Short mmCIF file of C-alpha atoms and ligand atoms in Angstrom, two decimals:
data_model
loop_
_atom_site.label_atom_id
_atom_site.label_comp_id
_atom_site.label_asym_id
_atom_site.label_seq_id
_atom_site.Cartn_x
_atom_site.Cartn_y
_atom_site.Cartn_z
CA MET A 1 189.52 4.95 -71.16
CA LYS A 2 186.79 2.98 -69.61
CA ILE A 3 187.16 2.02 -65.98
CA PHE A 4 185.83 -0.48 -64.52
CA TYR A 5 185.26 -0.58 -60.79
CA SER A 6 183.13 -2.51 -58.08
CA PRO A 7 182.87 -1.39 -54.87
CA ALA A 8 182.18 -5.86 -53.62
CA HIS A 9 185.72 -5.82 -53.25
CA LEU A 10 185.98 -3.82 -50.19
CA GLU A 11 184.70 -6.51 -48.48
CA HIS A 12 186.98 -9.38 -49.48
CA GLU A 13 189.41 -8.10 -46.21
CA PRO A 14 191.53 -10.58 -45.17
CA PRO A 15 193.72 -9.51 -41.97
CA GLN A 16 196.92 -11.34 -41.63
CA GLU A 17 198.17 -14.86 -44.09
CA PHE A 18 200.26 -16.94 -43.85
CA GLU A 19 203.34 -16.84 -45.12
CA GLN A 20 207.91 -16.56 -44.08
CA GLY A 21 206.50 -18.96 -41.58
CA ARG A 22 204.53 -16.76 -40.05
CA MET A 23 201.05 -15.09 -39.51
CA ALA A 24 201.84 -11.81 -41.23
CA PRO A 25 199.44 -8.87 -41.93
CA ALA A 26 197.97 -8.84 -46.04
CA VAL A 27 199.15 -6.73 -48.08
CA GLU A 28 196.00 -7.92 -50.69
CA VAL A 29 194.69 -5.70 -49.07
CA PRO A 30 191.02 -3.36 -50.32
CA GLU A 31 193.27 0.02 -50.05
CA ARG A 32 195.94 -0.77 -52.79
CA VAL A 33 192.82 -0.91 -55.06
CA GLU A 34 191.40 2.31 -53.43
CA ARG A 35 194.35 3.99 -53.75
CA VAL A 36 194.22 3.88 -57.39
CA ARG A 37 191.22 4.83 -57.95
CA ALA A 38 191.76 8.09 -56.63
CA GLU A 39 195.43 8.79 -58.05
CA ALA A 40 193.00 8.15 -61.29
CA GLU A 41 190.45 10.31 -61.77
CA ARG A 42 192.66 12.72 -60.29
CA ARG A 43 194.45 12.10 -62.92
CA LYS A 44 191.28 11.93 -65.69
CA ILE A 45 192.00 8.59 -67.06
CA GLY A 46 188.54 8.09 -67.75
CA ALA A 47 185.32 7.58 -66.20
CA LEU A 48 184.59 5.12 -64.28
CA LEU A 49 182.56 2.21 -64.20
CA PRO A 50 180.34 -0.23 -62.21
CA PRO A 51 181.06 -4.00 -64.05
CA ARG A 52 178.23 -5.24 -65.76
CA ASP A 53 176.86 -9.35 -64.98
CA PHE A 54 177.61 -11.56 -66.53
CA GLY A 55 176.28 -14.31 -64.89
CA MET A 56 177.86 -17.80 -64.45
CA GLU A 57 178.53 -18.62 -67.82
CA PRO A 58 181.79 -17.18 -68.41
CA VAL A 59 183.08 -18.26 -65.07
CA SER A 60 182.73 -21.79 -65.58
CA ARG A 61 184.13 -21.86 -69.28
CA VAL A 62 187.04 -20.68 -67.45
CA HIS A 63 186.94 -22.53 -64.05
CA ASP A 64 186.35 -26.74 -63.09
CA ALA A 65 182.25 -26.31 -60.91
CA GLY A 66 184.26 -28.63 -58.12
CA LEU A 67 186.13 -25.44 -57.74
CA VAL A 68 182.94 -23.03 -58.35
CA THR A 69 181.28 -24.91 -55.55
CA PHE A 70 184.04 -25.06 -53.20
CA LEU A 71 184.73 -20.80 -53.17
CA SER A 72 181.02 -19.75 -52.82
CA GLU A 73 180.12 -22.11 -50.11
CA ALA A 74 183.98 -22.36 -48.35
CA SER A 75 183.68 -19.13 -46.37
CA SER A 76 179.93 -20.46 -44.48
CA LEU A 77 181.20 -24.25 -44.57
CA TRP A 78 184.74 -22.90 -42.64
CA ARG A 79 182.20 -20.10 -39.92
CA LYS A 80 180.34 -23.85 -39.70
CA ARG A 81 182.67 -25.77 -38.31
CA TYR A 82 184.76 -22.99 -36.42
CA GLY A 83 182.57 -20.33 -35.43
CA GLU A 84 181.21 -17.54 -36.89
CA GLY A 85 184.12 -15.13 -35.11
CA ALA A 86 186.54 -18.25 -36.58
CA PRO A 87 190.12 -16.21 -38.63
CA PRO A 88 189.97 -16.99 -42.62
CA ALA A 89 189.76 -20.13 -43.48
CA ILE A 90 193.63 -20.84 -44.75
CA PRO A 91 193.97 -24.65 -45.08
CA SER A 92 196.85 -26.45 -43.24
CA ALA A 93 197.35 -30.06 -45.01
CA TRP A 94 197.34 -30.99 -49.04
CA PRO A 95 196.95 -34.11 -50.96
CA GLY A 96 200.86 -34.56 -50.90
CA ARG A 97 202.21 -38.22 -53.56
CA GLY A 98 200.67 -41.21 -52.12
CA MET A 99 197.92 -39.63 -50.80
CA LYS A 100 194.25 -38.21 -52.69
CA ASN A 101 192.09 -34.64 -53.45
CA ARG A 102 189.46 -35.27 -52.02
CA PHE A 103 187.30 -32.86 -53.74
CA GLN A 104 183.72 -34.11 -52.07
CA GLY A 105 185.17 -33.65 -48.95
CA ASP A 106 185.18 -32.12 -45.63
CA VAL A 107 186.15 -28.48 -45.54
CA GLU A 108 189.60 -29.11 -44.49
CA SER A 109 189.66 -31.20 -47.52
CA ARG A 110 188.58 -29.59 -49.42
CA LEU A 111 191.37 -26.24 -48.80
CA GLY A 112 193.86 -28.19 -49.17
CA THR A 113 192.43 -30.24 -52.42
CA TYR A 114 192.11 -26.10 -54.04
CA ALA A 115 194.67 -24.57 -53.30
CA PHE A 116 197.97 -24.58 -53.74
CA ASP A 117 199.48 -22.39 -50.44
CA THR A 118 198.65 -20.31 -47.02
CA ALA A 119 198.85 -16.62 -48.67
CA THR A 120 194.59 -16.87 -49.76
CA PRO A 121 192.96 -16.75 -47.76
CA ILE A 122 189.31 -17.48 -47.84
CA VAL A 123 186.76 -14.39 -45.76
CA ARG A 124 182.57 -13.85 -45.84
CA GLY A 125 183.32 -11.07 -48.80
CA THR A 126 185.72 -13.14 -50.95
CA TRP A 127 183.37 -14.87 -52.96
CA SER A 128 181.37 -11.84 -54.52
CA ALA A 129 184.41 -9.67 -55.01
CA SER A 130 185.95 -12.40 -56.82
CA LEU A 131 182.80 -12.21 -59.19
CA ALA A 132 182.62 -8.74 -59.52
CA ALA A 133 186.90 -8.93 -60.60
CA ALA A 134 185.74 -11.34 -62.68
CA ASN A 135 182.90 -8.97 -64.20
CA CYS A 136 185.25 -6.16 -64.38
CA ALA A 137 187.37 -8.25 -66.91
CA LEU A 138 184.83 -8.95 -68.72
CA SER A 139 182.84 -5.52 -68.84
CA ALA A 140 186.72 -4.18 -70.38
CA ALA A 141 186.84 -6.97 -72.87
CA GLU A 142 182.91 -6.46 -73.68
CA ALA A 143 183.97 -2.73 -74.18
CA ILE A 144 186.93 -3.40 -75.99
CA LYS A 145 184.61 -5.93 -78.75
CA SER A 146 182.60 -2.36 -78.74
CA GLY A 147 184.96 -0.63 -80.09
CA GLU A 148 187.21 0.96 -77.53
CA ARG A 149 190.50 1.63 -77.88
CA ALA A 150 191.06 0.52 -73.60
CA ALA A 151 189.68 -0.12 -70.52
CA PHE A 152 190.44 -0.63 -67.29
CA ALA A 153 189.46 -3.50 -64.80
CA LEU A 154 190.68 -2.15 -61.76
CA ALA A 155 189.31 -4.39 -59.49
CA ARG A 156 190.73 -7.28 -56.81
CA PRO A 157 191.23 -9.70 -55.82
CA PRO A 158 193.43 -10.78 -58.83
CA GLY A 159 193.33 -13.68 -60.39
CA HIS A 160 196.59 -14.68 -62.49
CA HIS A 161 197.02 -17.18 -60.14
CA ALA A 162 194.11 -19.37 -60.92
CA SER A 163 194.56 -22.18 -62.29
CA ALA A 164 191.77 -23.64 -63.92
CA ASP A 165 191.20 -26.53 -60.30
CA VAL A 166 193.59 -24.30 -58.21
CA PHE A 167 193.43 -20.95 -56.25
CA GLY A 168 196.84 -19.24 -54.59
CA GLY A 169 198.84 -17.11 -54.66
CA TYR A 170 196.04 -14.03 -53.03
CA CYS A 171 194.43 -15.36 -56.52
CA TYR A 172 191.50 -17.02 -56.65
CA LEU A 173 189.53 -17.12 -60.76
CA ASN A 174 191.35 -16.02 -62.74
CA ASN A 175 189.69 -12.69 -63.63
CA ILE A 176 191.76 -12.21 -67.59
CA ALA A 177 191.83 -15.50 -68.71
CA ILE A 178 188.09 -15.66 -67.79
CA ALA A 179 188.25 -12.28 -70.16
CA ALA A 180 190.23 -14.25 -72.84
CA GLN A 181 188.18 -17.11 -73.12
CA TRP A 182 185.19 -14.71 -73.15
CA CYS A 183 186.70 -12.26 -76.36
CA VAL A 184 187.47 -15.90 -78.10
CA ASP A 185 184.11 -17.01 -77.17
CA HIS A 186 183.00 -13.96 -79.13
CA GLY A 187 185.19 -14.90 -82.14
CA LEU A 188 188.59 -12.25 -81.28
CA LYS A 189 191.94 -13.32 -81.41
CA PRO A 190 193.76 -12.72 -77.91
CA ALA A 191 197.40 -12.84 -76.83
CA VAL A 192 197.57 -12.27 -72.88
CA LEU A 193 201.09 -10.21 -72.14
CA ASP A 194 201.36 -11.14 -67.97
CA VAL A 195 203.80 -8.45 -66.92
CA ASP A 196 203.03 -8.69 -62.43
CA TYR A 197 206.07 -9.29 -60.40
CA HIS A 198 205.46 -12.93 -60.03
CA HIS A 199 204.86 -15.05 -63.23
CA GLY A 200 200.95 -16.00 -63.73
CA ASN A 201 201.10 -19.93 -63.57
CA GLY A 202 197.17 -19.86 -63.75
CA THR A 203 196.77 -18.41 -66.73
CA GLN A 204 199.98 -20.18 -68.22
CA SER A 205 198.19 -24.08 -67.42
CA ILE A 206 193.90 -22.15 -68.96
CA PHE A 207 195.88 -22.01 -73.05
CA TYR A 208 198.57 -24.38 -72.00
CA GLY A 209 197.05 -26.43 -74.27
CA ARG A 210 195.80 -24.15 -77.18
CA ASP A 211 196.60 -21.89 -80.13
CA ASP A 212 193.52 -19.96 -79.97
CA VAL A 213 195.19 -18.10 -77.04
CA LEU A 214 198.61 -16.60 -76.79
CA PHE A 215 200.37 -16.11 -73.11
CA VAL A 216 203.02 -13.80 -72.94
CA SER A 217 204.76 -13.63 -69.35
CA ILE A 218 207.37 -11.68 -67.81
CA HIS A 219 209.05 -12.39 -64.29
CA GLY A 220 211.50 -12.59 -61.37
CA ASP A 221 212.48 -16.14 -62.31
CA PRO A 222 211.10 -18.58 -60.67
CA SER A 223 214.04 -20.49 -58.92
CA PHE A 224 214.08 -17.74 -56.64
CA ALA A 225 210.79 -16.19 -57.13
CA TYR A 226 207.71 -16.82 -55.94
CA PRO A 227 205.32 -19.53 -57.25
CA HIS A 228 208.46 -21.50 -57.58
CA PHE A 229 206.85 -24.38 -59.34
CA LEU A 230 206.08 -23.24 -62.39
CA GLY A 231 207.41 -20.09 -64.83
CA PHE A 232 210.24 -22.01 -66.66
CA ALA A 233 212.26 -20.38 -69.43
CA ASP A 234 212.03 -23.76 -71.28
CA GLU A 235 208.29 -23.74 -71.25
CA HIS A 236 206.19 -23.00 -74.51
CA GLY A 237 203.16 -25.37 -74.11
CA GLU A 238 202.47 -27.48 -75.62
CA GLY A 239 200.28 -30.66 -78.92
CA ARG A 240 198.45 -27.22 -79.63
CA GLY A 241 199.35 -24.77 -77.80
CA GLU A 242 203.38 -25.69 -78.56
CA GLY A 243 205.41 -22.54 -79.22
CA ALA A 244 201.94 -20.38 -77.71
CA ASN A 245 203.22 -19.55 -74.63
CA LEU A 246 207.01 -18.02 -73.84
CA ASN A 247 208.47 -16.82 -70.55
CA LEU A 248 210.90 -14.70 -70.13
CA PRO A 249 212.35 -15.30 -66.97
CA LEU A 250 214.43 -12.62 -65.60
CA PRO A 251 217.63 -12.62 -62.77
CA MET A 252 217.15 -10.86 -59.58
CA TYR A 253 217.89 -7.09 -59.91
CA SER A 254 216.48 -7.11 -63.28
CA ALA A 255 215.79 -2.92 -63.86
CA TRP A 256 214.75 -1.20 -66.80
CA ASP A 257 217.00 -1.97 -68.82
CA ALA A 258 216.98 -6.41 -69.17
CA TYR A 259 212.91 -5.54 -68.12
CA SER A 260 212.58 -3.79 -71.48
CA TRP A 261 214.57 -6.06 -73.42
CA ALA A 262 211.76 -8.70 -72.71
CA LEU A 263 209.06 -6.51 -74.10
CA ASP A 264 210.97 -6.04 -76.91
CA LYS A 265 211.05 -9.41 -76.81
CA ALA A 266 207.66 -9.98 -76.00
CA ALA A 267 206.00 -7.46 -78.42
CA LYS A 268 207.91 -9.26 -81.02
CA LYS A 269 206.41 -13.13 -79.77
CA ILE A 270 203.02 -11.23 -79.65
CA ARG A 271 203.13 -9.61 -83.55
CA ALA A 272 204.32 -12.25 -85.42
CA PHE A 273 201.18 -14.19 -82.93
CA GLY A 274 198.99 -11.53 -84.75
CA PRO A 275 195.72 -10.91 -81.58
CA ASP A 276 193.20 -8.55 -82.47
CA VAL A 277 193.22 -7.65 -78.68
CA LEU A 278 195.59 -7.47 -75.95
CA LEU A 279 194.67 -8.16 -72.57
CA VAL A 280 197.99 -6.88 -69.58
CA SER A 281 198.22 -8.54 -66.79
CA LEU A 282 198.97 -6.23 -65.43
CA GLY A 283 201.34 -5.85 -61.70
CA LEU A 284 203.16 -3.73 -60.35
CA ASP A 285 205.35 -5.47 -57.80
CA SER A 286 208.02 -5.01 -60.27
CA PHE A 287 208.45 -2.07 -58.25
CA GLU A 288 211.75 -0.90 -57.39
CA ALA A 289 210.35 -0.56 -53.27
CA ASP A 290 207.80 -3.18 -53.69
CA PRO A 291 207.98 -5.35 -50.51
CA ILE A 292 208.27 -8.32 -52.02
CA SER A 293 210.02 -7.78 -55.31
CA LYS A 294 214.09 -8.64 -56.19
CA PHE A 295 213.13 -6.28 -59.38
CA LYS A 296 214.76 -2.13 -59.95
CA LEU A 297 211.90 -0.95 -62.24
CA ARG A 298 211.87 3.14 -60.89
CA ALA A 299 208.39 4.81 -61.28
CA GLU A 300 209.15 6.76 -64.63
CA ASP A 301 209.74 3.33 -66.28
CA TYR A 302 205.79 2.42 -66.16
CA LEU A 303 205.39 5.55 -68.19
CA ARG A 304 207.70 4.28 -71.30
CA MET A 305 206.07 0.55 -69.29
CA GLY A 306 202.90 1.76 -71.79
CA GLU A 307 204.44 3.60 -73.48
CA ALA A 308 205.59 0.54 -75.12
CA ILE A 309 202.42 -1.76 -75.18
CA ALA A 310 200.60 1.37 -77.20
CA GLY A 311 203.83 0.58 -79.45
CA LEU A 312 201.69 -3.08 -80.60
CA LYS A 313 198.55 -1.02 -81.95
CA LEU A 314 196.30 -3.27 -80.85
CA PRO A 315 192.70 -2.95 -78.59
CA THR A 316 193.94 -3.55 -75.72
CA VAL A 317 192.88 -4.80 -71.81
CA PHE A 318 194.62 -3.36 -68.00
CA ASN A 319 193.75 -5.84 -65.20
CA PHE A 320 194.54 -4.80 -62.30
CA GLU A 321 197.24 -8.05 -60.51
CA GLY A 322 199.68 -7.30 -57.81
CA GLY A 323 201.36 -4.46 -56.82
CA TYR A 324 202.17 -4.10 -52.70
CA ASN A 325 203.42 -0.59 -52.29
CA LEU A 326 200.61 1.39 -51.29
CA ASP A 327 203.08 5.01 -51.72
CA ALA A 328 203.71 4.16 -55.16
CA LEU A 329 201.64 1.88 -56.20
CA ALA A 330 198.31 4.39 -57.41
CA ALA A 331 200.68 6.57 -58.61
CA ILE A 332 202.65 3.91 -61.02
CA THR A 333 200.05 1.87 -62.13
CA VAL A 334 198.78 5.42 -63.50
CA ASN A 335 201.99 5.36 -65.12
CA VAL A 336 201.52 2.97 -67.35
CA LEU A 337 197.99 4.21 -68.00
CA GLU A 338 198.78 7.48 -68.94
CA GLY A 339 202.33 6.15 -71.34
CA PHE A 340 199.62 4.21 -73.42
CA GLU A 341 198.12 7.09 -73.15
CA SER A 342 200.58 9.44 -74.53
CA ALA A 343 201.67 7.43 -77.22
CA ALA A 344 198.32 5.90 -78.46
ZN1 ZN B 1 202.50 -10.62 -57.91
#
């Protein structure tokens, strides 16, 4: 399969994030993509290609103009305020209930207005890396439109936690939502399957009121797992989108038996929707030794996952999302792709 990759992600390298009450070393690091790239080349999954530049139009089809403008200038505003050597931009205050969102405010108030957590720092290279990641997802969708059976957008930062006008969860632009919207705009009917350990709250919220994009997610129950405030089983979509959203939250320590049951339910839903194209939010943090996961999937389970996805018999875009065990990440990512290819 074609693999879309840009070195722009190397410049998005926040050293730290704030979580669990402390500054901690960042886990969403460039080495993630670089290791997967090396493994995909070693196992000959496909040719590595640069993404095409789609410009801002497909991004603006999904994201609020104010968020896009802010992301493009946040780092320079932050450095103007706190100095060229300032640490990454991280919000420290939010408009709580009874306060005002300040979309046109100073850099601190815009950070609090547009970000929903402290795990998503902005550095000098964040914006160009985010655009390149969106272009990788779009290039993968375009490859499908031109007749490819599968394509892999190997990029970071990930995207599935970013909504139309809020960023967070290591995500700035929602790459898979941008690709899904591009598919709609080019006459395709897309279904999104999110297998990241965390619920794809951003993707869900972008398409929640719509019936032209299906969103299905298998993830750690938000009663204990990030993003905490969305991803429950009773979220089915609203208005025209009623029934076009399926959440399959699983309990702590879920292993392949529970996971494959959920995959089966997801597949039934996707088949019933009758899409032309499948877009997979490929997060690998469901792995048993992932530092931030409470699932227990083993390395060989990812081959089965790839096979199950291939069983849907749909042209498929894989879009890289989470997964933080650097020693295992490359092997399990490529396991999904190899399982897919062997069964396709
Ligand atoms: Zn995740």
